[in-house]
Amino acid sequence: NLLMDSDIEAALARAAALADAAQGGRIRAFGAHSEEAFAQLDAIRKKQEELCAAHMKLECLPVERSNNTLDEHLKQFEARAVGVDQVFTALDALSADMQKFATRYAAPTTLGHGAAAAAPMSQTQSSSSARASSLADRP
Protein backbone atom coordinates (compact mmCIF):
# COMPACT_ATOMS: atom_id res chain seq x y z
CA ASN A 1 0.00 0.00 0.00
CA LEU A 2 2.67 2.47 -0.87
CA LEU A 3 1.52 5.80 -2.15
CA MET A 4 2.50 6.54 -5.69
CA ASP A 5 3.98 9.85 -6.66
CA SER A 6 0.86 10.53 -8.70
CA ASP A 7 -1.33 10.00 -5.61
CA ILE A 8 0.76 12.45 -3.60
CA GLU A 9 0.72 14.98 -6.44
CA ALA A 10 -3.07 14.67 -6.76
CA ALA A 11 -3.54 15.13 -3.01
CA LEU A 12 -1.27 18.19 -3.03
CA ALA A 13 -3.19 19.64 -5.97
CA ARG A 14 -6.51 19.13 -4.15
CA ALA A 15 -5.08 20.74 -1.00
CA ALA A 16 -3.81 23.71 -3.01
CA ALA A 17 -7.21 24.11 -4.71
CA LEU A 18 -8.93 23.96 -1.32
CA ALA A 19 -6.56 26.58 0.11
CA ASP A 20 -7.20 28.85 -2.90
CA ALA A 21 -10.97 28.45 -2.49
CA ALA A 22 -10.74 29.27 1.22
CA GLN A 23 -8.62 32.35 0.60
CA GLY A 24 -10.96 33.47 -2.19
CA GLY A 25 -14.02 33.27 0.07
CA ARG A 26 -15.61 30.49 -1.97
CA ILE A 27 -15.84 28.13 1.02
CA ARG A 28 -18.61 28.98 3.42
CA ALA A 29 -20.04 27.13 6.42
CA PHE A 30 -23.56 27.06 4.96
CA GLY A 31 -22.75 27.35 1.28
CA ALA A 32 -24.18 30.26 -0.68
CA HIS A 33 -26.56 31.08 2.19
CA SER A 34 -23.91 31.58 4.88
CA GLU A 35 -24.70 35.25 5.54
CA GLU A 36 -28.42 34.48 5.91
CA ALA A 37 -27.69 31.49 8.14
CA PHE A 38 -25.43 33.49 10.44
CA ALA A 39 -28.06 36.25 10.64
CA GLN A 40 -30.58 33.62 11.73
CA LEU A 41 -28.11 32.22 14.26
CA ASP A 42 -27.69 35.74 15.65
CA ALA A 43 -31.48 36.05 15.96
CA ILE A 44 -31.56 32.69 17.77
CA ARG A 45 -28.84 33.90 20.15
CA LYS A 46 -30.88 37.03 20.89
CA LYS A 47 -33.94 34.87 21.65
CA GLN A 48 -31.80 32.78 24.00
CA GLU A 49 -30.86 35.99 25.80
CA GLU A 50 -34.55 37.02 25.96
CA LEU A 51 -35.43 33.63 27.43
CA CYS A 52 -32.67 33.98 30.00
CA ALA A 53 -33.81 37.51 30.91
CA ALA A 54 -37.44 36.39 31.29
CA HIS A 55 -36.33 33.51 33.50
CA MET A 56 -34.13 35.76 35.65
CA LYS A 57 -36.96 38.27 35.99
CA LEU A 58 -39.21 35.47 37.20
CA GLU A 59 -36.61 34.31 39.72
CA CYS A 60 -36.20 37.87 41.04
CA LEU A 61 -39.88 38.30 41.92
CA PRO A 62 -40.18 38.71 45.67
CA VAL A 63 -41.77 35.95 47.68
CA GLU A 64 -43.17 37.29 50.89
CA ARG A 65 -44.01 34.72 53.49
CA SER A 66 -45.54 37.08 55.98
CA ASN A 67 -49.13 37.24 57.17
CA ASN A 68 -50.37 38.70 53.90
CA THR A 69 -54.01 38.63 53.06
CA LEU A 70 -55.38 36.24 50.49
CA ASP A 71 -55.63 39.09 47.99
CA GLU A 72 -51.94 39.90 48.44
CA HIS A 73 -51.00 36.25 47.92
CA LEU A 74 -53.15 36.12 44.79
CA LYS A 75 -51.39 39.21 43.41
CA GLN A 76 -48.01 37.53 43.98
CA PHE A 77 -49.30 34.37 42.30
CA GLU A 78 -50.61 36.39 39.34
CA ALA A 79 -47.25 38.11 38.93
CA ARG A 80 -45.53 34.72 38.89
CA ALA A 81 -48.08 33.34 36.41
CA VAL A 82 -47.39 36.26 34.07
CA GLY A 83 -43.65 35.64 34.44
CA VAL A 84 -44.02 31.94 33.71
CA ASP A 85 -46.11 32.78 30.66
CA GLN A 86 -43.35 35.11 29.44
CA VAL A 87 -40.75 32.37 29.89
CA PHE A 88 -42.85 29.88 27.93
CA THR A 89 -43.57 32.42 25.20
CA ALA A 90 -39.83 33.08 24.83
CA LEU A 91 -39.17 29.32 24.85
CA ASP A 92 -41.77 28.72 22.14
CA ALA A 93 -40.29 31.47 19.93
CA LEU A 94 -36.78 30.10 20.41
CA SER A 95 -37.89 26.52 19.68
CA ALA A 96 -39.69 27.58 16.50
CA ASP A 97 -36.66 29.50 15.22
CA MET A 98 -34.30 26.64 16.05
CA GLN A 99 -36.55 24.16 14.28
CA LYS A 100 -36.74 26.38 11.17
CA PHE A 101 -32.97 26.74 11.17
CA ALA A 102 -32.38 23.00 11.60
CA THR A 103 -34.85 22.18 8.84
CA ARG A 104 -33.20 24.60 6.44
CA TYR A 105 -29.49 24.23 7.17
CA ALA A 106 -28.71 21.03 9.03
CA ALA A 107 -27.54 18.19 6.86
CA PRO A 108 -29.05 14.81 7.74
CA THR A 109 -26.51 12.43 9.26
CA THR A 110 -26.50 9.04 10.87
CA LEU A 111 -25.93 10.72 14.25
CA GLY A 112 -29.50 12.01 14.47
CA HIS A 113 -28.82 15.61 13.47
CA GLY A 114 -30.65 17.53 10.79
CA ALA A 115 -34.27 17.90 9.80
CA ALA A 116 -35.33 14.52 11.20
CA ALA A 117 -33.85 15.33 14.60
CA ALA A 118 -35.70 18.66 14.73
CA ALA A 119 -39.11 16.96 14.89
CA PRO A 120 -39.13 16.39 18.69
CA MET A 121 -38.90 20.17 19.22
CA SER A 122 -42.52 20.51 18.16
CA GLN A 123 -43.54 18.27 21.07
CA THR A 124 -41.62 20.51 23.48
CA GLN A 125 -43.11 23.57 21.88
CA SER A 126 -46.69 22.33 22.12
CA SER A 127 -46.28 21.17 25.73
CA SER A 128 -44.82 24.49 26.83
CA SER A 129 -47.62 26.34 25.05
CA ALA A 130 -50.23 24.21 26.75
CA ARG A 131 -48.62 24.70 30.15
CA ALA A 132 -48.35 28.46 29.67
CA SER A 133 -51.95 28.81 28.55
CA SER A 134 -53.17 26.71 31.48
CA LEU A 135 -51.41 29.14 33.83
CA ALA A 136 -52.85 32.12 32.00
CA ASP A 137 -56.38 30.70 32.18
CA ARG A 138 -56.40 30.46 35.97
CA PRO A 139 -58.95 32.73 37.62
PDB file of C-alpha atoms in Angstrom, residues 4 15 17 26 30 38 48 50 53 57 71 74 77 82 86 88 90 95 114 120 125 128 133 135 139:
ATOM      1  CA  MET A   4       2.495   6.536  -5.686  1.00  0.00           C
ATOM      2  CA  ALA A  15      -5.075  20.742  -0.999  1.00  0.00           C
ATOM      3  CA  ALA A  17      -7.205  24.112  -4.709  1.00  0.00           C
ATOM      4  CA  ARG A  26     -15.615  30.486  -1.971  1.00  0.00           C
ATOM      5  CA  PHE A  30     -23.562  27.061   4.964  1.00  0.00           C
ATOM      6  CA  PHE A  38     -25.428  33.492  10.443  1.00  0.00           C
ATOM      7  CA  GLN A  48     -31.800  32.781  23.999  1.00  0.00           C
ATOM      8  CA  GLU A  50     -34.548  37.022  25.959  1.00  0.00           C
ATOM      9  CA  ALA A  53     -33.811  37.510  30.913  1.00  0.00           C
ATOM     10  CA  LYS A  57     -36.959  38.270  35.990  1.00  0.00           C
ATOM     11  CA  ASP A  71     -55.629  39.094  47.988  1.00  0.00           C
ATOM     12  CA  LEU A  74     -53.154  36.121  44.792  1.00  0.00           C
ATOM     13  CA  PHE A  77     -49.297  34.375  42.304  1.00  0.00           C
ATOM     14  CA  VAL A  82     -47.392  36.256  34.073  1.00  0.00           C
ATOM     15  CA  GLN A  86     -43.349  35.107  29.440  1.00  0.00           C
ATOM     16  CA  PHE A  88     -42.854  29.878  27.926  1.00  0.00           C
ATOM     17  CA  ALA A  90     -39.831  33.075  24.832  1.00  0.00           C
ATOM     18  CA  SER A  95     -37.885  26.520  19.684  1.00  0.00           C
ATOM     19  CA  GLY A 114     -30.653  17.529  10.789  1.00  0.00           C
ATOM     20  CA  PRO A 120     -39.133  16.393  18.692  1.00  0.00           C
ATOM     21  CA  GLN A 125     -43.108  23.568  21.884  1.00  0.00           C
ATOM     22  CA  SER A 128     -44.816  24.491  26.835  1.00  0.00           C
ATOM     23  CA  SER A 133     -51.953  28.808  28.548  1.00  0.00           C
ATOM     24  CA  LEU A 135     -51.410  29.139  33.826  1.00  0.00           C
ATOM     25  CA  PRO A 139     -58.953  32.734  37.616  1.00  0.00           C
TER      26      PRO A 139
END
